[in-house]
Short mmCIF file of N, CA and C in Angstrom, two decimals:
data_model
loop_
_atom_site.label_atom_id
_atom_site.label_comp_id
_atom_site.label_asym_id
_atom_site.label_seq_id
_atom_site.Cartn_x
_atom_site.Cartn_y
_atom_site.Cartn_z
N SER A 96 203.77 54.53 137.77
CA SER A 96 204.46 54.59 139.71
C SER A 96 203.36 53.25 140.17
N SER A 97 201.96 53.13 139.33
CA SER A 97 200.85 52.27 140.11
C SER A 97 201.67 51.10 140.06
N LEU A 98 202.34 50.40 138.78
CA LEU A 98 202.85 49.35 138.80
C LEU A 98 204.34 48.41 139.56
N ALA A 99 205.30 50.10 139.53
CA ALA A 99 206.07 49.48 140.58
C ALA A 99 205.64 49.13 142.30
N ALA A 100 204.94 50.51 142.53
CA ALA A 100 203.73 50.55 144.39
C ALA A 100 203.11 48.96 143.79
N GLU A 101 202.94 48.30 143.32
CA GLU A 101 201.96 46.81 142.93
C GLU A 101 203.42 45.82 143.35
N MET A 102 204.51 46.44 142.77
CA MET A 102 205.40 44.81 142.96
C MET A 102 205.88 44.63 144.08
N ALA A 103 206.23 46.68 144.49
CA ALA A 103 207.05 46.77 146.19
C ALA A 103 205.82 46.34 147.33
N ASP A 104 204.53 46.29 146.99
CA ASP A 104 202.64 45.66 148.18
C ASP A 104 203.65 44.67 148.05
N ARG A 105 203.56 44.20 146.53
CA ARG A 105 203.90 42.22 146.65
C ARG A 105 205.14 41.58 147.42
N ILE A 106 206.45 42.26 147.28
CA ILE A 106 207.65 42.14 148.26
C ILE A 106 207.28 41.85 149.09
N ARG A 107 207.18 42.90 149.52
CA ARG A 107 206.93 43.42 151.34
C ARG A 107 206.16 42.58 151.82
N SER A 108 204.21 42.27 150.83
CA SER A 108 203.95 40.73 151.55
C SER A 108 204.69 39.48 151.41
N ASN A 109 205.55 39.27 150.63
CA ASN A 109 206.38 38.13 150.70
C ASN A 109 207.84 38.46 151.52
N SER A 110 208.49 38.92 152.44
CA SER A 110 209.37 39.22 152.83
C SER A 110 209.94 38.40 152.91
N THR A 111 209.88 37.35 153.56
CA THR A 111 210.55 36.03 154.06
C THR A 111 211.02 35.51 153.11
N ALA A 112 210.21 34.84 150.79
CA ALA A 112 210.37 35.02 150.20
C ALA A 112 211.75 36.07 149.51
N ALA A 113 211.73 37.21 149.87
CA ALA A 113 212.08 38.21 149.56
C ALA A 113 213.69 38.41 149.22
N LEU A 114 214.00 38.47 151.37
CA LEU A 114 215.12 38.41 151.77
C LEU A 114 215.69 36.86 151.34
N ALA A 115 215.10 36.28 151.32
CA ALA A 115 215.67 34.83 150.59
C ALA A 115 216.41 34.77 149.40
N GLY A 116 216.25 36.30 148.43
CA GLY A 116 216.32 36.02 146.80
C GLY A 116 215.45 35.68 146.22
N SER A 117 214.39 36.08 146.18
CA SER A 117 213.02 34.95 145.99
C SER A 117 212.68 36.51 143.93
N TYR A 118 212.84 37.49 144.62
CA TYR A 118 212.49 38.48 143.67
C TYR A 118 214.00 38.92 142.91
N ASP A 119 215.30 38.44 143.62
CA ASP A 119 216.30 38.84 142.78
C ASP A 119 216.25 38.94 141.46
N ASN A 120 217.00 40.21 140.85
CA ASN A 120 217.92 40.37 139.85
C ASN A 120 216.54 40.11 138.31
N PHE A 121 215.21 40.40 138.85
CA PHE A 121 214.48 40.05 137.44
C PHE A 121 214.25 41.39 136.71
N ASP A 122 213.71 40.63 134.95
CA ASP A 122 213.59 41.63 134.40
C ASP A 122 212.41 41.24 133.96
N THR A 123 211.84 41.78 132.25
CA THR A 123 210.54 41.42 132.65
C THR A 123 210.61 41.31 131.20
N ASN A 124 212.07 41.67 130.32
CA ASN A 124 212.76 41.76 129.64
C ASN A 124 212.59 39.97 128.59
N ALA A 125 213.38 39.41 130.11
CA ALA A 125 213.71 38.18 130.00
C ALA A 125 212.52 36.97 129.80
N THR A 126 212.70 36.00 130.05
CA THR A 126 212.11 35.36 129.69
C THR A 126 211.35 34.29 131.42
N SER A 127 210.10 34.80 130.97
CA SER A 127 208.84 34.83 132.02
C SER A 127 209.23 33.65 132.86
N PRO A 128 208.76 33.64 134.42
CA PRO A 128 208.43 31.86 134.84
C PRO A 128 207.73 31.03 134.73
N GLY A 129 207.97 30.46 134.61
CA GLY A 129 206.43 29.05 134.51
C GLY A 129 205.52 29.21 135.92
N ASP A 130 204.36 28.92 135.35
CA ASP A 130 203.10 29.00 136.01
C ASP A 130 203.16 28.19 137.46
N PRO A 131 203.70 27.98 138.17
CA PRO A 131 203.75 26.87 139.66
C PRO A 131 202.86 26.84 139.69
N ALA A 132 201.26 27.16 139.91
CA ALA A 132 199.96 26.88 139.87
C ALA A 132 199.64 26.11 141.23
N CYS A 133 200.16 27.46 141.81
CA CYS A 133 199.89 27.15 143.40
C CYS A 133 198.34 28.25 143.85
N THR A 134 198.57 29.13 143.22
CA THR A 134 197.35 29.68 143.57
C THR A 134 195.68 28.58 143.75
N THR A 135 195.35 28.38 142.61
CA THR A 135 194.31 27.71 142.41
C THR A 135 194.69 25.80 143.61
N SER A 136 195.67 25.74 143.89
CA SER A 136 195.68 24.37 144.65
C SER A 136 194.84 24.75 146.24
N THR A 137 194.55 23.37 146.17
CA THR A 137 194.39 23.71 148.01
C THR A 137 195.21 24.31 148.75
N ILE A 138 196.25 23.77 148.20
CA ILE A 138 197.33 24.08 150.25
C ILE A 138 198.17 25.42 149.26
N GLY A 139 197.54 26.02 148.53
CA GLY A 139 198.44 26.99 148.49
C GLY A 139 199.41 27.78 147.84
N CYS A 140 200.17 28.75 147.85
CA CYS A 140 201.06 28.72 147.84
C CYS A 140 202.43 29.63 148.97
N GLY A 141 203.87 28.15 148.57
CA GLY A 141 204.84 28.41 149.44
C GLY A 141 205.41 30.04 149.72
N GLY A 142 206.33 30.65 149.93
CA GLY A 142 207.11 31.84 149.52
C GLY A 142 207.67 31.73 148.66
N ALA A 143 208.23 31.07 147.58
CA ALA A 143 209.21 31.49 146.87
C ALA A 143 208.25 30.96 145.28
N ASP A 144 207.25 30.28 145.85
CA ASP A 144 206.90 29.54 144.53
C ASP A 144 205.19 31.06 144.24
N GLN A 145 205.16 31.90 145.68
CA GLN A 145 204.76 32.94 145.27
C GLN A 145 205.46 34.17 145.09
N ALA A 146 206.47 34.56 145.10
CA ALA A 146 206.94 34.87 144.55
C ALA A 146 206.99 34.66 142.91
N THR A 147 207.66 33.98 142.32
CA THR A 147 207.51 33.45 141.09
C THR A 147 205.54 33.75 140.52
N THR A 148 204.90 33.83 141.12
CA THR A 148 203.77 34.06 140.88
C THR A 148 203.70 35.65 140.48
N ASP A 149 204.25 36.14 141.35
CA ASP A 149 204.89 37.20 141.45
C ASP A 149 204.82 38.00 140.10
N VAL A 150 206.19 37.36 140.04
CA VAL A 150 206.39 38.66 139.74
C VAL A 150 206.29 37.82 137.34
N ARG A 151 205.52 36.45 137.60
CA ARG A 151 205.21 36.13 136.18
C ARG A 151 203.37 37.49 136.56
N GLU A 152 202.79 36.99 136.99
CA GLU A 152 201.32 37.89 137.12
C GLU A 152 202.00 39.48 136.69
N TRP A 153 203.17 40.23 137.24
CA TRP A 153 203.98 41.25 137.34
C TRP A 153 203.65 41.31 135.56
N SER A 154 204.57 40.30 134.76
CA SER A 154 205.19 40.56 133.87
C SER A 154 204.41 41.17 132.81
N THR A 155 202.82 40.78 133.46
CA THR A 155 202.10 40.43 132.43
C THR A 155 201.59 42.10 131.88
N ASN A 156 202.10 43.00 132.81
CA ASN A 156 201.45 44.52 132.69
C ASN A 156 202.69 44.70 131.79
N PHE A 157 203.39 43.72 130.69
CA PHE A 157 204.33 44.77 129.88
C PHE A 157 204.47 43.76 128.55
N LYS A 158 203.87 42.62 128.84
CA LYS A 158 204.04 41.12 127.28
C LYS A 158 203.01 39.95 127.90
N ASP A 159 202.49 39.73 127.08
CA ASP A 159 201.77 38.28 127.16
C ASP A 159 202.16 37.07 127.53
N VAL A 160 203.15 36.79 128.45
CA VAL A 160 203.32 35.88 128.97
C VAL A 160 203.49 34.52 129.31
N ALA A 161 201.25 34.45 128.58
CA ALA A 161 201.15 33.21 128.43
C ALA A 161 201.79 32.75 127.10
N GLY A 162 201.62 33.83 125.78
CA GLY A 162 201.47 33.47 124.76
C GLY A 162 200.54 33.12 123.67
N SER A 163 199.46 32.97 124.99
CA SER A 163 197.88 32.44 124.15
C SER A 163 197.49 33.07 123.44
N THR A 164 196.70 34.14 123.66
CA THR A 164 195.32 34.99 123.50
C THR A 164 195.93 36.19 122.62
N ALA A 165 195.17 35.84 121.46
CA ALA A 165 195.23 36.47 120.09
C ALA A 165 194.69 38.81 120.85
N ASN A 166 193.85 38.24 121.33
CA ASN A 166 193.61 39.80 122.37
C ASN A 166 193.80 40.18 122.85
N TYR A 167 195.29 40.05 123.36
CA TYR A 167 196.34 40.28 124.76
C TYR A 167 196.91 41.35 124.51
N MET A 168 196.57 42.46 125.45
CA MET A 168 196.84 43.41 125.24
C MET A 168 197.06 44.36 126.25
N ALA A 169 198.36 43.90 127.03
CA ALA A 169 199.37 45.22 127.48
C ALA A 169 199.33 46.15 128.51
N VAL A 170 199.12 46.24 129.70
CA VAL A 170 199.00 48.03 130.49
C VAL A 170 200.24 48.61 129.40
N PHE A 171 201.59 48.70 129.48
CA PHE A 171 202.37 48.74 129.87
C PHE A 171 203.15 48.48 128.60
N PRO A 172 203.05 48.22 126.56
CA PRO A 172 203.30 47.30 126.36
C PRO A 172 205.05 48.10 125.54
N THR A 173 205.46 48.74 125.64
CA THR A 173 206.54 49.51 125.37
C THR A 173 207.16 49.97 126.61
N GLY A 174 207.05 49.49 127.25
CA GLY A 174 207.55 49.12 128.83
C GLY A 174 208.52 48.21 129.17
N ARG A 175 209.66 48.53 129.82
CA ARG A 175 209.85 47.45 131.05
C ARG A 175 210.13 47.35 132.54
N GLY A 176 210.47 46.20 133.10
CA GLY A 176 209.83 46.23 134.14
C GLY A 176 210.88 45.54 135.28
N THR A 177 211.87 46.07 135.95
CA THR A 177 213.46 45.48 136.93
C THR A 177 212.60 45.65 138.22
N ILE A 178 213.30 44.10 138.75
CA ILE A 178 213.72 44.85 140.08
C ILE A 178 214.82 44.05 140.51
N THR A 179 215.46 44.84 141.42
CA THR A 179 217.31 44.57 141.83
C THR A 179 217.27 44.38 143.58
N ARG A 180 218.46 44.19 144.33
CA ARG A 180 218.41 43.99 145.41
C ARG A 180 220.00 44.47 145.75
N ALA A 181 220.27 45.36 147.24
CA ALA A 181 220.97 45.41 147.49
C ALA A 181 221.27 45.55 148.28
N ASN A 182 222.13 45.14 148.98
CA ASN A 182 222.49 44.90 150.76
C ASN A 182 221.67 44.40 151.53
N SER A 183 221.45 43.08 150.87
CA SER A 183 220.14 42.05 151.84
C SER A 183 218.85 42.83 151.36
N ASP A 184 218.65 44.17 152.10
CA ASP A 184 217.17 44.37 152.40
C ASP A 184 217.18 46.07 151.51
N GLN A 185 217.49 46.23 150.85
CA GLN A 185 217.17 47.18 149.79
C GLN A 185 216.93 47.05 147.97
N PHE A 186 215.28 46.68 148.27
CA PHE A 186 215.58 46.62 146.89
C PHE A 186 215.24 48.06 146.19
N THR A 187 215.40 48.22 144.39
CA THR A 187 214.93 49.07 143.41
C THR A 187 214.01 47.97 142.32
N ILE A 188 213.52 48.91 142.16
CA ILE A 188 212.30 49.09 141.40
C ILE A 188 211.83 49.82 140.55
N ALA A 189 212.70 49.61 138.91
CA ALA A 189 212.35 50.23 138.04
C ALA A 189 211.90 49.83 136.63
N ILE A 190 211.41 51.09 136.23
CA ILE A 190 210.14 51.20 134.82
C ILE A 190 210.69 51.65 134.34
N LEU A 191 211.14 51.44 133.11
CA LEU A 191 211.32 51.72 132.46
C LEU A 191 210.78 52.30 130.41
N TRP A 192 210.83 53.17 130.04
CA TRP A 192 210.61 53.13 128.59
C TRP A 192 210.81 54.28 128.08
N GLU A 193 210.09 54.29 126.48
CA GLU A 193 211.04 55.11 125.84
C GLU A 193 209.80 56.00 124.96
N GLU A 194 209.83 57.35 124.89
CA GLU A 194 208.85 57.79 124.63
C GLU A 194 209.05 58.80 123.22
N THR A 195 207.76 58.90 123.06
CA THR A 195 207.69 60.72 121.43
C THR A 195 207.89 61.60 122.03
N ASP A 196 207.99 61.95 121.27
CA ASP A 196 208.12 63.97 121.79
C ASP A 196 208.46 64.79 120.46
N TRP A 197 207.70 66.49 120.70
CA TRP A 197 208.32 66.96 119.46
C TRP A 197 210.05 67.25 120.10
N ASP A 198 210.69 67.23 119.24
CA ASP A 198 211.94 68.06 119.49
C ASP A 198 211.54 69.45 119.71
N PRO A 199 212.35 70.02 121.08
CA PRO A 199 212.52 71.96 121.10
C PRO A 199 213.74 71.82 120.45
N ALA A 200 214.47 71.45 119.74
CA ALA A 200 215.37 72.31 118.65
C ALA A 200 214.88 71.64 117.33
N ASP A 201 213.79 71.35 116.84
CA ASP A 201 212.91 71.64 115.31
C ASP A 201 212.12 71.51 115.53
N ALA A 202 210.70 72.19 115.55
CA ALA A 202 209.15 72.09 115.75
C ALA A 202 208.79 71.15 115.17
N ASN A 203 209.99 70.90 113.53
CA ASN A 203 208.70 70.18 112.59
C ASN A 203 208.86 68.13 113.19
N SER A 204 210.18 68.03 113.60
CA SER A 204 210.80 67.32 114.26
C SER A 204 210.40 66.15 115.28
N ARG A 205 210.28 65.17 115.61
CA ARG A 205 210.12 63.98 116.54
C ARG A 205 211.12 63.57 117.69
N ILE A 206 210.98 64.26 119.24
CA ILE A 206 212.21 62.17 119.30
C ILE A 206 212.15 61.55 120.43
N VAL A 207 212.67 60.38 120.31
CA VAL A 207 212.57 58.79 121.11
C VAL A 207 213.46 60.46 122.79
N SER A 208 212.97 60.21 123.61
CA SER A 208 213.70 59.77 125.00
C SER A 208 213.29 58.74 125.65
N ASN A 209 214.82 57.92 126.43
CA ASN A 209 214.58 57.08 127.69
C ASN A 209 214.08 57.64 129.04
N GLN A 210 213.43 57.33 129.37
CA GLN A 210 212.31 57.50 130.54
C GLN A 210 212.27 56.26 131.05
N ALA A 211 212.34 56.97 132.37
CA ALA A 211 212.04 56.01 134.32
C ALA A 211 212.13 56.41 135.05
N LEU A 212 210.92 55.47 135.87
CA LEU A 212 210.60 56.10 137.49
C LEU A 212 211.03 55.25 138.09
N VAL A 213 211.71 55.43 139.18
CA VAL A 213 212.37 54.24 140.04
C VAL A 213 212.01 54.55 141.13
N LEU A 214 211.83 52.66 142.30
CA LEU A 214 211.38 53.68 143.44
C LEU A 214 212.09 52.47 144.28
N ASN A 215 212.68 53.05 145.00
CA ASN A 215 213.58 52.79 146.01
C ASN A 215 212.65 52.36 147.81
N PHE A 216 213.54 50.85 148.18
CA PHE A 216 212.82 50.95 149.15
C PHE A 216 212.90 49.83 149.88
N ARG A 217 213.62 49.88 151.02
CA ARG A 217 213.99 48.60 152.53
C ARG A 217 213.24 48.23 153.09
N LEU A 218 213.17 46.67 153.15
CA LEU A 218 212.39 45.69 154.36
C LEU A 218 212.73 45.58 155.35
#
């Protein structure tokens, strides 16, 4: 839930870019965007660059977006995050993962089940 809330806060704080489509249809399973390198520049980030930075940084919770650190450990390596928008101002953030549990029908077996946490909000 904290991963979904974090991204919702990022979107709310950059609402102009969000309403312009900068966060639309993002999936952490897809290739992460490149680093616009605006967070360390003297002029800072514009709205679209901040959105790119936000989704790139959020993706690091699920995978190594830089692909360069052997000791990298994702917060949620089996998870997936998605952001969608509908009706111009309705956002959905979903965190999806597989979970292995004991099979209630067979105490000696385990089953894999799909899990999801979905956060809907409006700007």
